[in-house]
Amino acid sequence: MKKIISVFVSAIMYAFVTASCGMIYEPSAQTDSTTTYTTEDLNNLQDFILTKETSGLEDKDYDLNGDNRWDSFDVGLMRKELSDIPTKNEEVKINIEVNGNTLTATLENNSSAEAFVKLIESAPLTVDMDDYGNFEKVGSLGTILPRNDEKITTQAGDIILYQGNQITIYYDENTWNFTKLGKIDNITQSELKEILGAGSVSVTFSTEKKSGIFDMINKSVVLNSGYTMPINGLGTYSLHGEECINAVKSAIKDGVRLIDTASAYGNEEEVGQAIRESIEELNIKREDIFVTTKIYPGTEMANPEESIKACLDRLDIGYVDMMLLHHPDKNDVKAYKAMEKFVESGEIRSLGLSNWYVDELTEFLPQINITPALVQNEIHPYYQENDVIPYIQNLGIVVQGWYPLGGRGHTKELLSDAVISEIAENHNVSSAQVILRWNLQKGVVVIPGSSNPEHIRENTELYHFALSDEEMEKINALDRNEKHDWY
């Protein structure tokens, strides 16, 4: 359902020209009028900022902040206004935890589903479920819910209420008089069977939107900011010019949806260009790509508002999904609080830190308002941070690892490690894939860097195998506390 808002603006006719800093116009008359905006308008505005294309927008007024141009400030204001309006009949989602996996499900719009939500919203409900009929897992709710039975042929992922007091998860077809509660999102029959396993299984249903839990099916994690971030991506450190543009476009073409850059890398313009071209060429949406950038200590953190705006201008993609402070600095609190203001305007969606450890976090966190959604540190099998990772995760903050493959001058040694090579051979994958999968199973987001299209593609193929507990322990034993960069 379209969300509609009304805001007062001054203008009834506009003359448009395209300028490098955005669309500039001069109102031909001044009058009070009421303009109705929808989510379609928000999409139009975001598309304009990316393409500067004015066709079809001649009669639109998207200058919400009155500065005589359309820019990312207007995007933030429009998004905020839209989010303030409640929407009727919004989809209701729940979480399902089973065998270490967190799935989401969309509920039906009926009294049974409403009663089920009330049952689990005060506290998660764990149900012991068993196989029945080779097509479902079933368990007792311990109470009776209202029924809305109808003849249904189930599909894999359907969540069914049976006899008012039993809940079932179907992994195959069956036709009977049931009440459908909902359906698990984005899962195939084979994936669901593998997750549920054979025999008895404990399944926990909850309504809370848990942050920090990796969803290996959708290859994503929910941040404490409420946004969803992919758990594997592309790092762009040392990539420049056409090499950078081609690498980012190759990654996006192969399904990568997380791109990491920084002001200090000197390639934000190339990254932004690659993203804009990919959106147009692949017919994907801006919101499908998660972009992280960073501001650097020294001059940038001393003048944070100017530095943040420069990052946004160089990227030129409407907004940034995540902005980090690149290192601790004497002005880091000042810079972070400046980033918080850009979150309020909608130009930055989530905030984070890079190269912050236990002592730094202990000192820093009490001085800010918005808890970081992510901390990005050096993490690889030779430098594992096994004390730092759980500390950060217990704060509700997601951990991301740079140099996951060892970094400059060390990658060859790490990929040739006998333990890792043996595990890779057992799974018929590369050593790089084993290391990246090890990170994911530790709850660490990975952003390996590469300009080689084959390596970029290989680094995304991490979800068709899993490391055993024994294999994880073997890699854990490789820790040397050997840092490969100074920070």
Short mmCIF file of C-alpha atoms in Angstrom, two decimals:
data_model
loop_
_atom_site.label_atom_id
_atom_site.label_comp_id
_atom_site.label_asym_id
_atom_site.label_seq_id
_atom_site.Cartn_x
_atom_site.Cartn_y
_atom_site.Cartn_z
CA MET A 1 0.00 0.00 0.00
CA LYS A 2 1.38 3.40 -0.88
CA LYS A 3 2.36 5.60 2.01
CA ILE A 4 1.08 9.15 1.42
CA ILE A 5 2.15 12.32 3.12
CA SER A 6 1.28 15.96 2.75
CA VAL A 7 3.82 18.70 3.24
CA PHE A 8 3.54 22.43 2.63
CA VAL A 9 5.85 23.83 -0.03
CA SER A 10 6.19 27.15 -1.80
CA ALA A 11 6.11 26.81 -5.60
CA ILE A 12 3.73 26.02 -8.42
CA MET A 13 5.82 26.21 -11.59
CA TYR A 14 9.44 25.28 -12.16
CA ALA A 15 12.02 25.68 -14.93
CA PHE A 16 14.60 22.92 -14.88
CA VAL A 17 18.23 22.70 -15.89
CA THR A 18 20.81 20.08 -15.04
CA ALA A 19 23.89 21.09 -13.08
CA SER A 20 26.78 19.11 -11.67
CA CYS A 21 25.59 19.67 -8.11
CA GLY A 22 21.99 18.64 -8.80
CA MET A 23 18.82 19.95 -10.38
CA ILE A 24 18.51 23.72 -9.97
CA TYR A 25 15.27 25.60 -10.55
CA GLU A 26 13.66 28.97 -9.96
CA PRO A 27 10.01 29.13 -8.87
CA SER A 28 8.00 31.30 -11.24
CA ALA A 29 5.50 32.15 -8.54
CA GLN A 30 5.29 32.02 -4.78
CA THR A 31 2.19 30.52 -3.23
CA ASP A 32 1.23 28.04 -0.55
CA SER A 33 0.10 24.70 -1.92
CA THR A 34 -0.17 21.17 -0.68
CA THR A 35 1.82 18.48 -2.44
CA THR A 36 1.11 14.79 -2.03
CA TYR A 37 4.13 12.46 -2.07
CA THR A 38 4.31 8.69 -2.37
CA THR A 39 7.04 6.04 -2.29
CA GLU A 40 7.07 6.34 -6.08
CA ASP A 41 8.18 9.95 -5.65
CA LEU A 42 10.98 8.79 -3.36
CA ASN A 43 12.15 6.34 -6.00
CA ASN A 44 11.94 9.04 -8.68
CA LEU A 45 14.03 11.41 -6.60
CA GLN A 46 16.69 8.78 -5.87
CA ASP A 47 16.83 7.83 -9.55
CA PHE A 48 17.26 11.49 -10.52
CA ILE A 49 20.19 11.93 -8.14
CA LEU A 50 21.86 8.93 -9.76
CA THR A 51 21.11 9.72 -13.42
CA LYS A 52 20.32 13.49 -13.53
CA GLU A 53 17.53 12.51 -15.94
CA THR A 54 14.59 14.95 -15.74
CA SER A 55 12.25 13.35 -18.25
CA GLY A 56 8.77 12.93 -16.78
CA LEU A 57 9.60 14.99 -13.69
CA GLU A 58 8.91 18.47 -15.06
CA ASP A 59 5.82 18.97 -12.89
CA LYS A 60 7.34 17.55 -9.69
CA ASP A 61 8.39 19.48 -6.60
CA TYR A 62 11.01 17.51 -4.66
CA ASP A 63 12.79 20.45 -2.99
CA LEU A 64 11.72 19.71 0.58
CA ASN A 65 14.42 21.77 2.29
CA GLY A 66 13.96 24.86 0.10
CA ASP A 67 17.53 25.23 -1.15
CA ASN A 68 16.53 25.43 -4.85
CA ARG A 69 17.95 22.05 -5.82
CA TRP A 70 17.14 18.38 -5.56
CA ASP A 71 19.77 16.48 -3.61
CA SER A 72 20.32 13.82 -0.97
CA PHE A 73 19.06 16.17 1.77
CA ASP A 74 15.64 16.03 0.10
CA VAL A 75 15.89 12.22 -0.07
CA GLY A 76 16.49 12.08 3.68
CA LEU A 77 13.60 14.43 4.47
CA MET A 78 11.20 12.56 2.19
CA ARG A 79 12.25 9.19 3.59
CA LYS A 80 11.79 10.44 7.14
CA GLU A 81 8.34 11.83 6.40
CA LEU A 82 7.29 8.60 4.73
CA SER A 83 8.56 6.48 7.60
CA ASP A 84 6.55 8.56 10.08
CA ILE A 85 3.26 7.53 8.46
CA PRO A 86 1.88 4.18 9.64
CA THR A 87 0.87 1.81 6.88
CA LYS A 88 -2.12 -0.45 7.23
CA ASN A 89 -1.90 -4.13 6.39
CA GLU A 90 1.89 -4.18 6.54
CA GLU A 91 3.41 -7.65 6.34
CA VAL A 92 4.06 -9.21 9.73
CA LYS A 93 7.37 -11.04 10.03
CA ILE A 94 8.59 -13.52 12.62
CA ASN A 95 11.92 -15.19 13.26
CA ILE A 96 12.41 -18.95 13.29
CA GLU A 97 15.58 -20.38 14.83
CA VAL A 98 16.46 -23.98 14.10
CA ASN A 99 19.76 -25.86 14.18
CA GLY A 100 21.82 -22.66 14.33
CA ASN A 101 19.95 -21.00 11.44
CA THR A 102 17.71 -17.96 11.69
CA LEU A 103 14.92 -17.84 9.13
CA THR A 104 12.20 -15.26 8.62
CA ALA A 105 8.57 -15.97 7.79
CA THR A 106 5.73 -13.78 6.55
CA LEU A 107 2.43 -14.35 8.35
CA GLU A 108 -1.06 -14.53 6.90
CA ASN A 109 -3.65 -11.85 7.58
CA ASN A 110 -6.06 -13.88 9.71
CA SER A 111 -7.13 -14.19 13.35
CA SER A 112 -5.05 -17.34 13.84
CA ALA A 113 -1.82 -15.59 12.82
CA GLU A 114 -2.72 -12.60 15.01
CA ALA A 115 -3.23 -14.90 17.99
CA PHE A 116 0.08 -16.64 17.25
CA VAL A 117 1.90 -13.30 17.26
CA LYS A 118 0.37 -12.42 20.62
CA LEU A 119 1.51 -15.80 21.92
CA ILE A 120 5.17 -15.21 21.02
CA GLU A 121 5.57 -11.45 21.32
CA SER A 122 6.09 -11.45 25.10
CA ALA A 123 8.72 -14.19 24.91
CA PRO A 124 10.09 -16.57 22.25
CA LEU A 125 8.33 -19.94 22.03
CA THR A 126 10.38 -23.11 21.61
CA VAL A 127 8.56 -26.14 20.21
CA ASP A 128 9.97 -29.66 20.05
CA MET A 129 9.01 -30.95 16.62
CA ASP A 130 9.11 -34.40 15.01
CA ASP A 131 8.67 -35.77 11.50
CA TYR A 132 5.24 -36.91 10.44
CA GLY A 133 4.24 -38.46 7.13
CA ASN A 134 7.53 -37.59 5.42
CA PHE A 135 6.22 -34.12 4.62
CA GLU A 136 6.22 -32.11 7.86
CA LYS A 137 7.67 -31.35 11.26
CA VAL A 138 4.97 -31.05 13.93
CA GLY A 139 4.88 -30.08 17.60
CA SER A 140 2.46 -28.96 20.29
CA LEU A 141 1.86 -25.27 20.99
CA GLY A 142 0.74 -25.98 24.55
CA THR A 143 -2.37 -23.88 24.01
CA ILE A 144 -5.30 -23.50 21.61
CA LEU A 145 -5.50 -20.82 18.91
CA PRO A 146 -8.55 -19.83 16.82
CA ARG A 147 -8.88 -21.79 13.58
CA ASN A 148 -9.52 -20.60 10.04
CA ASP A 149 -9.50 -23.96 8.31
CA GLU A 150 -9.71 -24.37 4.57
CA LYS A 151 -8.60 -27.04 2.12
CA ILE A 152 -4.95 -26.38 1.37
CA THR A 153 -2.24 -28.12 -0.63
CA THR A 154 0.89 -27.25 1.29
CA GLN A 155 4.21 -26.16 -0.21
CA ALA A 156 7.69 -26.30 1.27
CA GLY A 157 8.00 -23.59 3.91
CA ASP A 158 4.31 -23.36 4.81
CA ILE A 159 3.64 -22.89 8.54
CA ILE A 160 0.35 -24.55 9.43
CA LEU A 161 -1.91 -24.60 12.49
CA TYR A 162 -3.48 -28.05 12.89
CA GLN A 163 -6.44 -28.75 15.19
CA GLY A 164 -5.83 -25.40 16.84
CA ASN A 165 -3.08 -26.68 19.12
CA GLN A 166 -0.30 -28.01 16.88
CA ILE A 167 2.11 -26.12 14.69
CA THR A 168 3.72 -27.69 11.63
CA ILE A 169 6.43 -26.73 9.18
CA TYR A 170 5.91 -28.41 5.82
CA TYR A 171 8.80 -29.44 3.63
CA ASP A 172 6.64 -31.26 1.07
CA GLU A 173 3.10 -31.31 -0.31
CA ASN A 174 0.02 -32.48 1.57
CA THR A 175 -3.65 -31.65 1.05
CA TRP A 176 -6.00 -31.30 4.03
CA ASN A 177 -8.19 -28.83 5.93
CA PHE A 178 -5.68 -26.56 7.67
CA THR A 179 -5.20 -23.03 8.91
CA LYS A 180 -2.25 -21.38 7.24
CA LEU A 181 -0.25 -19.19 9.62
CA GLY A 182 2.41 -18.10 7.16
CA LYS A 183 5.34 -19.12 4.99
CA ILE A 184 9.12 -19.14 5.45
CA ASP A 185 10.77 -16.56 3.20
CA ASN A 186 13.15 -17.27 0.32
CA ILE A 187 13.88 -20.95 0.88
CA THR A 188 13.87 -24.00 -1.36
CA GLN A 189 12.61 -27.44 -0.44
CA SER A 190 16.12 -28.91 -0.37
CA GLU A 191 17.45 -26.05 1.78
CA LEU A 192 14.58 -26.44 4.25
CA LYS A 193 15.03 -30.21 4.51
CA GLU A 194 18.73 -29.78 5.20
CA ILE A 195 18.12 -27.17 7.91
CA LEU A 196 15.37 -29.14 9.65
CA GLY A 197 17.33 -32.39 9.50
CA ALA A 198 16.00 -35.83 10.34
CA GLY A 199 14.23 -36.74 13.57
CA SER A 200 13.42 -34.46 16.47
CA VAL A 201 14.37 -30.79 16.38
CA SER A 202 13.77 -27.76 18.62
CA VAL A 203 12.36 -24.75 16.79
CA THR A 204 12.09 -21.30 18.37
CA PHE A 205 9.55 -18.75 17.11
CA SER A 206 9.95 -15.06 18.03
CA THR A 207 8.79 -11.65 16.92
CA GLU A 208 11.85 -9.64 17.84
CA LYS A 209 14.07 -8.52 14.99
CA LYS A 210 17.35 -9.90 16.24
CA SER A 211 20.49 -8.13 15.17
CA GLY A 212 23.83 -9.75 14.61
CA ILE A 213 22.62 -13.23 13.63
CA PHE A 214 23.88 -14.39 10.25
CA ASP A 215 21.21 -15.60 7.82
CA MET A 216 23.10 -18.06 5.62
CA ILE A 217 20.08 -18.55 3.37
CA ASN A 218 19.69 -14.88 2.46
CA LYS A 219 23.43 -14.22 2.97
CA SER A 220 22.73 -11.26 5.23
CA VAL A 221 22.65 -9.95 8.78
CA VAL A 222 20.29 -7.50 10.48
CA LEU A 223 22.24 -4.62 12.02
CA ASN A 224 21.29 -2.94 15.30
CA SER A 225 20.25 0.05 13.17
CA GLY A 226 17.47 -2.10 11.71
CA TYR A 227 19.01 -2.28 8.23
CA THR A 228 20.04 -5.53 6.57
CA MET A 229 23.60 -5.93 5.33
CA PRO A 230 25.10 -8.64 3.09
CA ILE A 231 27.68 -10.81 4.88
CA ASN A 232 30.14 -11.10 2.00
CA GLY A 233 31.33 -8.30 -0.23
CA LEU A 234 34.18 -6.67 -2.09
CA GLY A 235 36.96 -4.57 -0.57
CA THR A 236 38.35 -1.91 -2.91
CA TYR A 237 41.58 -0.93 -1.14
CA SER A 238 44.35 -0.39 -3.76
CA LEU A 239 41.88 -0.41 -6.68
CA HIS A 240 41.92 2.70 -8.87
CA GLY A 241 40.73 3.97 -12.24
CA GLU A 242 39.27 1.54 -14.75
CA GLU A 243 40.55 -1.41 -12.71
CA CYS A 244 38.38 -0.29 -9.80
CA ILE A 245 35.32 0.39 -11.97
CA ASN A 246 35.61 -2.98 -13.71
CA ALA A 247 36.15 -4.87 -10.44
CA VAL A 248 33.09 -3.34 -8.77
CA LYS A 249 30.91 -3.91 -11.82
CA SER A 250 32.13 -7.50 -12.12
CA ALA A 251 31.34 -8.10 -8.45
CA ILE A 252 27.84 -6.65 -8.72
CA LYS A 253 27.19 -8.66 -11.87
CA ASP A 254 28.14 -11.82 -9.94
CA GLY A 255 25.72 -11.03 -7.13
CA VAL A 256 27.94 -9.11 -4.70
CA ARG A 257 25.83 -6.50 -2.93
CA LEU A 258 28.31 -5.15 -0.35
CA ILE A 259 31.00 -2.73 -1.53
CA ASP A 260 33.60 -1.26 0.86
CA THR A 261 35.55 1.91 0.09
CA ALA A 262 37.03 4.86 2.00
CA SER A 263 38.05 8.45 1.51
CA ALA A 264 41.66 7.40 2.10
CA TYR A 265 41.48 4.85 -0.72
CA GLY A 266 41.07 7.66 -3.24
CA ASN A 267 38.54 5.68 -5.29
CA GLU A 268 35.08 6.81 -4.12
CA GLU A 269 34.37 8.44 -7.48
CA GLU A 270 35.19 5.22 -9.36
CA VAL A 271 33.12 3.13 -6.92
CA GLY A 272 30.17 5.48 -7.31
CA GLN A 273 30.45 5.43 -11.09
CA ALA A 274 30.54 1.62 -11.14
CA ILE A 275 27.46 1.43 -8.94
CA ARG A 276 25.49 3.93 -11.03
CA GLU A 277 26.40 2.12 -14.26
CA SER A 278 25.53 -1.27 -12.73
CA ILE A 279 22.13 -0.01 -11.61
CA GLU A 280 21.36 1.12 -15.14
CA GLU A 281 22.88 -1.82 -17.01
CA LEU A 282 21.61 -4.60 -14.73
CA ASN A 283 18.24 -2.99 -13.95
CA ILE A 284 18.75 -3.22 -10.19
CA LYS A 285 17.79 -0.75 -7.48
CA ARG A 286 20.07 1.49 -5.46
CA GLU A 287 18.75 -0.02 -2.23
CA ASP A 288 19.89 -3.46 -3.38
CA ILE A 289 23.55 -2.42 -2.97
CA PHE A 290 25.08 -1.77 0.46
CA VAL A 291 27.90 0.78 0.29
CA THR A 292 30.36 1.49 3.11
CA THR A 293 32.85 4.34 3.20
CA LYS A 294 35.08 5.92 5.86
CA ILE A 295 36.55 9.25 6.92
CA TYR A 296 40.18 9.43 8.02
CA PRO A 297 41.91 10.88 11.11
CA GLY A 298 43.54 14.28 11.01
CA THR A 299 42.04 16.95 8.78
CA GLU A 300 38.94 14.92 7.86
CA MET A 301 37.89 14.25 11.46
CA ALA A 302 38.79 17.80 12.48
CA ASN A 303 36.31 19.05 9.84
CA PRO A 304 33.79 16.20 9.82
CA GLU A 305 30.75 17.84 8.23
CA GLU A 306 32.82 18.97 5.25
CA SER A 307 34.52 15.56 4.99
CA ILE A 308 31.26 13.61 5.18
CA LYS A 309 29.65 15.78 2.50
CA ALA A 310 32.73 15.30 0.30
CA CYS A 311 32.37 11.52 0.57
CA LEU A 312 28.71 11.74 -0.38
CA ASP A 313 29.49 14.02 -3.32
CA ARG A 314 32.30 11.81 -4.63
CA LEU A 315 30.18 8.67 -4.45
CA ASP A 316 27.11 10.47 -5.89
CA ILE A 317 24.70 7.61 -5.15
CA GLY A 318 22.10 9.45 -3.10
CA TYR A 319 23.01 8.13 0.35
CA VAL A 320 25.57 5.91 2.07
CA ASP A 321 24.48 2.71 3.79
CA MET A 322 27.34 2.75 6.30
CA MET A 323 29.98 5.30 7.26
CA LEU A 324 32.89 4.41 9.52
CA LEU A 325 35.59 6.31 11.35
CA HIS A 326 38.73 4.81 9.82
CA HIS A 327 40.88 4.93 12.99
CA PRO A 328 40.74 6.39 16.48
CA ASP A 329 41.70 10.09 16.58
CA LYS A 330 41.67 13.02 18.99
CA ASN A 331 38.58 14.28 17.13
CA ASP A 332 36.84 10.90 16.76
CA VAL A 333 33.93 11.71 19.10
CA LYS A 334 33.37 15.03 17.34
CA ALA A 335 33.44 13.30 13.96
CA TYR A 336 31.09 10.52 15.06
CA LYS A 337 28.55 13.01 16.41
CA ALA A 338 28.68 14.79 13.06
CA MET A 339 27.90 11.49 11.34
CA GLU A 340 24.95 11.06 13.72
CA LYS A 341 23.45 14.26 12.29
CA PHE A 342 23.70 12.84 8.78
CA VAL A 343 21.82 9.76 9.99
CA GLU A 344 19.02 12.07 11.09
CA SER A 345 18.89 13.63 7.60
CA GLY A 346 18.86 10.19 5.92
CA GLU A 347 22.12 10.66 4.05
CA ILE A 348 23.81 7.97 6.13
CA ARG A 349 21.84 4.93 7.27
CA SER A 350 24.19 3.19 9.72
CA LEU A 351 27.38 4.09 11.56
CA GLY A 352 30.45 2.12 12.52
CA LEU A 353 34.12 2.07 13.45
CA SER A 354 37.27 0.63 11.93
CA ASN A 355 40.30 -0.48 13.98
CA TRP A 356 38.66 -0.14 17.38
CA TYR A 357 39.47 -2.73 20.02
CA VAL A 358 38.33 -3.40 23.59
CA ASP A 359 40.09 -0.48 25.31
CA GLU A 360 39.16 1.97 22.56
CA LEU A 361 35.51 0.89 22.59
CA THR A 362 35.30 1.04 26.38
CA GLU A 363 36.39 4.67 26.30
CA PHE A 364 34.51 5.71 23.16
CA LEU A 365 31.01 4.24 23.45
CA PRO A 366 29.81 6.21 26.53
CA GLN A 367 30.49 9.48 24.68
CA ILE A 368 28.17 8.95 21.69
CA ASN A 369 24.43 8.60 21.10
CA ILE A 370 24.05 6.02 18.32
CA THR A 371 25.64 2.64 19.02
CA PRO A 372 27.88 1.57 16.14
CA ALA A 373 26.27 -1.06 13.95
CA LEU A 374 29.63 -2.49 12.88
CA VAL A 375 33.28 -2.67 13.87
CA GLN A 376 35.76 -3.51 11.12
CA ASN A 377 39.14 -4.95 12.18
CA GLU A 378 41.96 -7.07 10.76
CA ILE A 379 40.91 -10.72 11.11
CA HIS A 380 42.38 -13.83 9.48
CA PRO A 381 43.55 -17.29 10.64
CA TYR A 382 46.93 -15.93 11.75
CA TYR A 383 45.36 -12.99 13.64
CA GLN A 384 42.01 -14.14 14.97
CA GLU A 385 41.03 -11.64 17.70
CA ASN A 386 39.28 -14.38 19.63
CA ASP A 387 38.94 -12.11 22.67
CA VAL A 388 37.81 -9.04 20.73
CA ILE A 389 35.18 -10.62 18.46
CA PRO A 390 32.87 -11.92 21.22
CA TYR A 391 33.29 -8.69 23.17
CA ILE A 392 32.04 -6.67 20.20
CA GLN A 393 29.28 -9.14 19.33
CA ASN A 394 28.00 -9.12 22.92
CA LEU A 395 27.48 -5.38 22.53
CA GLY A 396 25.05 -6.10 19.68
CA ILE A 397 27.59 -4.88 17.12
CA VAL A 398 28.43 -6.85 13.96
CA VAL A 399 32.09 -7.64 13.30
CA GLN A 400 33.63 -7.31 9.84
CA GLY A 401 37.11 -8.47 8.90
CA TRP A 402 39.53 -6.72 6.58
CA TYR A 403 42.54 -8.65 5.25
CA PRO A 404 40.53 -11.91 5.56
CA LEU A 405 43.07 -13.62 3.29
CA GLY A 406 46.10 -12.29 5.12
CA GLY A 407 46.80 -9.04 3.31
CA ARG A 408 49.73 -7.66 1.39
CA GLY A 409 52.72 -10.00 1.29
CA HIS A 410 51.02 -12.69 3.36
CA THR A 411 48.23 -14.09 1.16
CA LYS A 412 50.36 -16.72 -0.55
CA GLU A 413 51.59 -18.15 2.76
CA LEU A 414 48.10 -18.28 4.24
CA LEU A 415 46.50 -19.88 1.19
CA SER A 416 49.30 -22.47 1.14
CA ASP A 417 48.89 -23.40 4.79
CA ALA A 418 48.79 -27.21 5.02
CA VAL A 419 45.84 -27.34 7.40
CA ILE A 420 43.72 -25.01 5.28
CA SER A 421 44.75 -26.74 2.03
CA GLU A 422 43.71 -30.14 3.38
CA ILE A 423 40.31 -28.85 4.46
CA ALA A 424 39.85 -27.20 1.06
CA GLU A 425 40.65 -30.46 -0.72
CA ASN A 426 38.13 -32.35 1.43
CA HIS A 427 35.38 -29.94 0.36
CA ASN A 428 36.56 -29.53 -3.25
CA VAL A 429 36.88 -25.78 -2.79
CA SER A 430 39.78 -23.32 -2.70
CA SER A 431 41.78 -22.31 0.38
CA ALA A 432 40.35 -18.81 0.03
CA GLN A 433 36.81 -20.17 0.20
CA VAL A 434 37.66 -22.16 3.33
CA ILE A 435 39.07 -19.08 5.07
CA LEU A 436 36.08 -16.93 4.11
CA ARG A 437 33.65 -19.63 5.24
CA TRP A 438 35.54 -19.94 8.54
CA ASN A 439 35.00 -16.22 9.07
CA LEU A 440 31.29 -16.47 8.31
CA GLN A 441 30.83 -19.34 10.74
CA LYS A 442 32.53 -17.22 13.41
CA GLY A 443 30.03 -14.44 12.69
CA VAL A 444 32.50 -12.21 10.85
CA VAL A 445 31.48 -10.39 7.65
CA VAL A 446 34.09 -10.71 4.89
CA ILE A 447 35.19 -8.16 2.28
CA PRO A 448 38.07 -9.74 0.33
CA GLY A 449 39.63 -7.46 -2.26
CA SER A 450 40.38 -8.49 -5.83
CA SER A 451 40.36 -7.15 -9.37
CA ASN A 452 40.31 -10.64 -10.90
CA PRO A 453 36.76 -11.52 -12.03
CA GLU A 454 37.33 -15.25 -11.42
CA HIS A 455 38.58 -14.64 -7.87
CA ILE A 456 35.72 -12.22 -7.20
CA ARG A 457 33.21 -14.85 -8.29
CA GLU A 458 34.93 -17.61 -6.32
CA ASN A 459 34.87 -15.45 -3.20
CA THR A 460 31.07 -15.34 -3.39
CA GLU A 461 30.66 -19.13 -3.57
CA LEU A 462 30.66 -19.78 0.16
CA TYR A 463 27.24 -21.21 0.88
CA HIS A 464 27.22 -24.67 -0.70
CA PHE A 465 29.46 -26.20 1.97
CA ALA A 466 30.01 -25.91 5.72
CA LEU A 467 33.00 -26.55 7.95
CA SER A 468 32.63 -29.12 10.72
CA ASP A 469 33.35 -28.26 14.36
CA GLU A 470 36.60 -30.21 14.05
CA GLU A 471 37.65 -28.25 10.97
CA MET A 472 36.80 -24.96 12.67
CA GLU A 473 38.97 -25.96 15.63
CA LYS A 474 41.87 -26.90 13.36
CA ILE A 475 41.81 -23.41 11.81
CA ASN A 476 41.37 -21.79 15.22
CA ALA A 477 44.59 -23.52 16.29
CA LEU A 478 46.52 -21.62 13.59
CA ASP A 479 46.31 -18.32 15.48
CA ARG A 480 49.75 -16.67 15.83
CA ASN A 481 48.51 -13.27 17.05
CA GLU A 482 50.37 -12.07 13.96
CA LYS A 483 49.10 -8.69 12.81
CA HIS A 484 49.89 -7.87 9.19
CA ASP A 485 49.38 -4.11 9.37
CA TRP A 486 50.19 -1.47 11.96
CA TYR A 487 46.66 -0.45 12.88
#
